[in-house]
């Protein structure tokens, strides 16, 4: 027990401990600021996605009969032949 006490009472060990604590505090502050920035970015993207969803309409219509059901702009029969 005396060995541990004498080791921890060494001023060099104390300085190293303070330096490591300081570095850990700096890392914690940087991570907190990065998290805040990421949350703000996510909030902004959520708003943008909501706006895009509100402005998007599906105006495609598929009709069978005179026009092809697969090609919207086609007004006649469609021949799909892969031979040749």
JSON list of C-alpha atoms in Angstrom, two decimals:
[
{"chain": "A", "resi": 1, "resn": "UNK", "atom": "CA", "xyz": [0.00, 0.00, 0.00]},
{"chain": "A", "resi": 2, "resn": "UNK", "atom": "CA", "xyz": [2.90, 2.34, 0.73]},
{"chain": "A", "resi": 3, "resn": "UNK", "atom": "CA", "xyz": [4.23, 1.72, -2.78]},
{"chain": "A", "resi": 4, "resn": "UNK", "atom": "CA", "xyz": [0.96, 2.86, -4.40]},
{"chain": "A", "resi": 5, "resn": "UNK", "atom": "CA", "xyz": [0.75, 5.90, -2.12]},
{"chain": "A", "resi": 6, "resn": "UNK", "atom": "CA", "xyz": [4.31, 6.96, -2.89]},
{"chain": "A", "resi": 7, "resn": "UNK", "atom": "CA", "xyz": [3.73, 6.43, -6.62]},
{"chain": "A", "resi": 8, "resn": "UNK", "atom": "CA", "xyz": [0.58, 8.57, -6.66]},
{"chain": "A", "resi": 9, "resn": "UNK", "atom": "CA", "xyz": [2.19, 11.30, -4.57]},
{"chain": "A", "resi": 10, "resn": "UNK", "atom": "CA", "xyz": [4.90, 11.79, -7.19]},
{"chain": "A", "resi": 11, "resn": "UNK", "atom": "CA", "xyz": [4.40, 15.23, -8.85]},
{"chain": "A", "resi": 12, "resn": "UNK", "atom": "CA", "xyz": [5.16, 13.89, -12.34]},
{"chain": "A", "resi": 13, "resn": "UNK", "atom": "CA", "xyz": [2.35, 11.34, -12.00]},
{"chain": "A", "resi": 14, "resn": "UNK", "atom": "CA", "xyz": [0.02, 14.13, -10.86]},
{"chain": "A", "resi": 15, "resn": "UNK", "atom": "CA", "xyz": [0.93, 16.31, -13.85]},
{"chain": "A", "resi": 16, "resn": "UNK", "atom": "CA", "xyz": [0.35, 13.40, -16.24]},
{"chain": "A", "resi": 17, "resn": "UNK", "atom": "CA", "xyz": [-3.05, 12.82, -14.61]},
{"chain": "A", "resi": 18, "resn": "UNK", "atom": "CA", "xyz": [-4.02, 16.47, -15.01]},
{"chain": "A", "resi": 19, "resn": "UNK", "atom": "CA", "xyz": [-2.90, 16.46, -18.65]},
{"chain": "A", "resi": 20, "resn": "UNK", "atom": "CA", "xyz": [-4.92, 13.33, -19.43]},
{"chain": "A", "resi": 21, "resn": "UNK", "atom": "CA", "xyz": [-7.96, 14.85, -17.73]},
{"chain": "A", "resi": 22, "resn": "UNK", "atom": "CA", "xyz": [-7.54, 18.03, -19.79]},
{"chain": "A", "resi": 23, "resn": "UNK", "atom": "CA", "xyz": [-7.30, 16.06, -23.03]},
{"chain": "A", "resi": 24, "resn": "UNK", "atom": "CA", "xyz": [-10.40, 14.05, -22.08]},
{"chain": "A", "resi": 25, "resn": "UNK", "atom": "CA", "xyz": [-12.31, 17.28, -21.39]},
{"chain": "A", "resi": 26, "resn": "UNK", "atom": "CA", "xyz": [-11.31, 18.72, -24.78]},
{"chain": "A", "resi": 27, "resn": "UNK", "atom": "CA", "xyz": [-12.45, 15.50, -26.52]},
{"chain": "A", "resi": 28, "resn": "UNK", "atom": "CA", "xyz": [-15.78, 15.61, -24.67]},
{"chain": "A", "resi": 29, "resn": "UNK", "atom": "CA", "xyz": [-16.40, 19.21, -25.71]},
{"chain": "A", "resi": 30, "resn": "UNK", "atom": "CA", "xyz": [-15.58, 18.48, -29.37]},
{"chain": "A", "resi": 31, "resn": "UNK", "atom": "CA", "xyz": [-17.89, 15.46, -29.37]},
{"chain": "A", "resi": 32, "resn": "UNK", "atom": "CA", "xyz": [-20.71, 17.49, -27.81]},
{"chain": "A", "resi": 33, "resn": "UNK", "atom": "CA", "xyz": [-20.36, 20.24, -30.41]},
{"chain": "A", "resi": 34, "resn": "UNK", "atom": "CA", "xyz": [-20.28, 17.68, -33.22]},
{"chain": "A", "resi": 35, "resn": "UNK", "atom": "CA", "xyz": [-23.40, 16.01, -31.89]},
{"chain": "A", "resi": 36, "resn": "UNK", "atom": "CA", "xyz": [-25.24, 19.31, -31.70]},
{"chain": "A", "resi": 37, "resn": "UNK", "atom": "CA", "xyz": [-24.27, 20.09, -35.28]},
{"chain": "A", "resi": 38, "resn": "UNK", "atom": "CA", "xyz": [-25.35, 16.63, -36.46]},
{"chain": "A", "resi": 39, "resn": "UNK", "atom": "CA", "xyz": [-28.73, 16.94, -34.71]},
{"chain": "A", "resi": 40, "resn": "UNK", "atom": "CA", "xyz": [-29.31, 20.33, -36.34]},
{"chain": "A", "resi": 41, "resn": "UNK", "atom": "CA", "xyz": [-28.42, 18.89, -39.75]},
{"chain": "A", "resi": 42, "resn": "UNK", "atom": "CA", "xyz": [-30.80, 15.95, -39.22]},
{"chain": "A", "resi": 43, "resn": "UNK", "atom": "CA", "xyz": [-33.59, 18.32, -38.20]},
{"chain": "A", "resi": 44, "resn": "UNK", "atom": "CA", "xyz": [-32.99, 20.42, -41.32]},
{"chain": "A", "resi": 45, "resn": "UNK", "atom": "CA", "xyz": [-33.03, 17.34, -43.56]},
{"chain": "A", "resi": 46, "resn": "UNK", "atom": "CA", "xyz": [-36.27, 16.11, -41.97]},
{"chain": "A", "resi": 47, "resn": "UNK", "atom": "CA", "xyz": [-37.91, 19.45, -42.77]},
{"chain": "A", "resi": 48, "resn": "UNK", "atom": "CA", "xyz": [-36.62, 19.32, -46.34]},
{"chain": "A", "resi": 49, "resn": "UNK", "atom": "CA", "xyz": [-37.89, 15.75, -46.83]},
{"chain": "A", "resi": 50, "resn": "UNK", "atom": "CA", "xyz": [-41.30, 16.74, -45.47]},
{"chain": "A", "resi": 51, "resn": "UNK", "atom": "CA", "xyz": [-41.45, 19.66, -47.91]},
{"chain": "A", "resi": 52, "resn": "UNK", "atom": "CA", "xyz": [-40.48, 17.42, -50.82]},
{"chain": "A", "resi": 53, "resn": "UNK", "atom": "CA", "xyz": [-43.11, 14.86, -49.89]},
{"chain": "A", "resi": 54, "resn": "UNK", "atom": "CA", "xyz": [-45.76, 17.56, -49.68]},
{"chain": "A", "resi": 55, "resn": "UNK", "atom": "CA", "xyz": [-44.85, 18.92, -53.14]},
{"chain": "A", "resi": 56, "resn": "UNK", "atom": "CA", "xyz": [-44.61, 15.57, -54.93]},
{"chain": "A", "resi": 57, "resn": "UNK", "atom": "CA", "xyz": [-47.62, 14.34, -56.90]},
{"chain": "A", "resi": 58, "resn": "UNK", "atom": "CA", "xyz": [-47.89, 11.20, -58.94]},
{"chain": "A", "resi": 59, "resn": "UNK", "atom": "CA", "xyz": [-49.58, 12.25, -62.16]},
{"chain": "A", "resi": 60, "resn": "UNK", "atom": "CA", "xyz": [-48.88, 9.07, -64.10]},
{"chain": "A", "resi": 61, "resn": "UNK", "atom": "CA", "xyz": [-51.91, 7.29, -65.46]},
{"chain": "A", "resi": 62, "resn": "UNK", "atom": "CA", "xyz": [-51.89, 3.82, -66.95]},
{"chain": "A", "resi": 63, "resn": "UNK", "atom": "CA", "xyz": [-54.73, 3.05, -69.37]},
{"chain": "A", "resi": 64, "resn": "UNK", "atom": "CA", "xyz": [-55.34, -0.11, -71.29]},
{"chain": "A", "resi": 65, "resn": "UNK", "atom": "CA", "xyz": [-56.80, -0.06, -74.73]},
{"chain": "A", "resi": 66, "resn": "UNK", "atom": "CA", "xyz": [-55.74, 2.18, -77.55]},
{"chain": "A", "resi": 67, "resn": "UNK", "atom": "CA", "xyz": [-52.45, 3.16, -75.91]},
{"chain": "A", "resi": 68, "resn": "UNK", "atom": "CA", "xyz": [-49.92, 0.74, -74.57]},
{"chain": "A", "resi": 69, "resn": "UNK", "atom": "CA", "xyz": [-50.18, 0.12, -70.87]},
{"chain": "A", "resi": 70, "resn": "UNK", "atom": "CA", "xyz": [-46.38, 0.26, -70.54]},
{"chain": "A", "resi": 71, "resn": "UNK", "atom": "CA", "xyz": [-45.44, 3.25, -72.67]},
{"chain": "A", "resi": 72, "resn": "UNK", "atom": "CA", "xyz": [-47.26, 6.41, -71.74]},
{"chain": "A", "resi": 73, "resn": "UNK", "atom": "CA", "xyz": [-46.49, 8.39, -74.89]},
{"chain": "A", "resi": 74, "resn": "UNK", "atom": "CA", "xyz": [-47.11, 5.60, -77.41]},
{"chain": "A", "resi": 75, "resn": "UNK", "atom": "CA", "xyz": [-50.33, 5.83, -79.43]},
{"chain": "A", "resi": 76, "resn": "UNK", "atom": "CA", "xyz": [-50.15, 2.58, -81.41]},
{"chain": "A", "resi": 77, "resn": "UNK", "atom": "CA", "xyz": [-49.34, -1.09, -81.07]},
{"chain": "A", "resi": 78, "resn": "UNK", "atom": "CA", "xyz": [-45.96, -1.97, -79.66]},
{"chain": "A", "resi": 79, "resn": "UNK", "atom": "CA", "xyz": [-43.87, -4.83, -80.99]},
{"chain": "A", "resi": 80, "resn": "UNK", "atom": "CA", "xyz": [-41.15, -6.00, -78.63]},
{"chain": "A", "resi": 81, "resn": "UNK", "atom": "CA", "xyz": [-38.97, -8.53, -80.40]},
{"chain": "A", "resi": 82, "resn": "UNK", "atom": "CA", "xyz": [-35.51, -9.44, -79.15]},
{"chain": "A", "resi": 83, "resn": "UNK", "atom": "CA", "xyz": [-34.61, -11.70, -82.06]},
{"chain": "A", "resi": 84, "resn": "UNK", "atom": "CA", "xyz": [-32.10, -10.45, -84.53]}
]
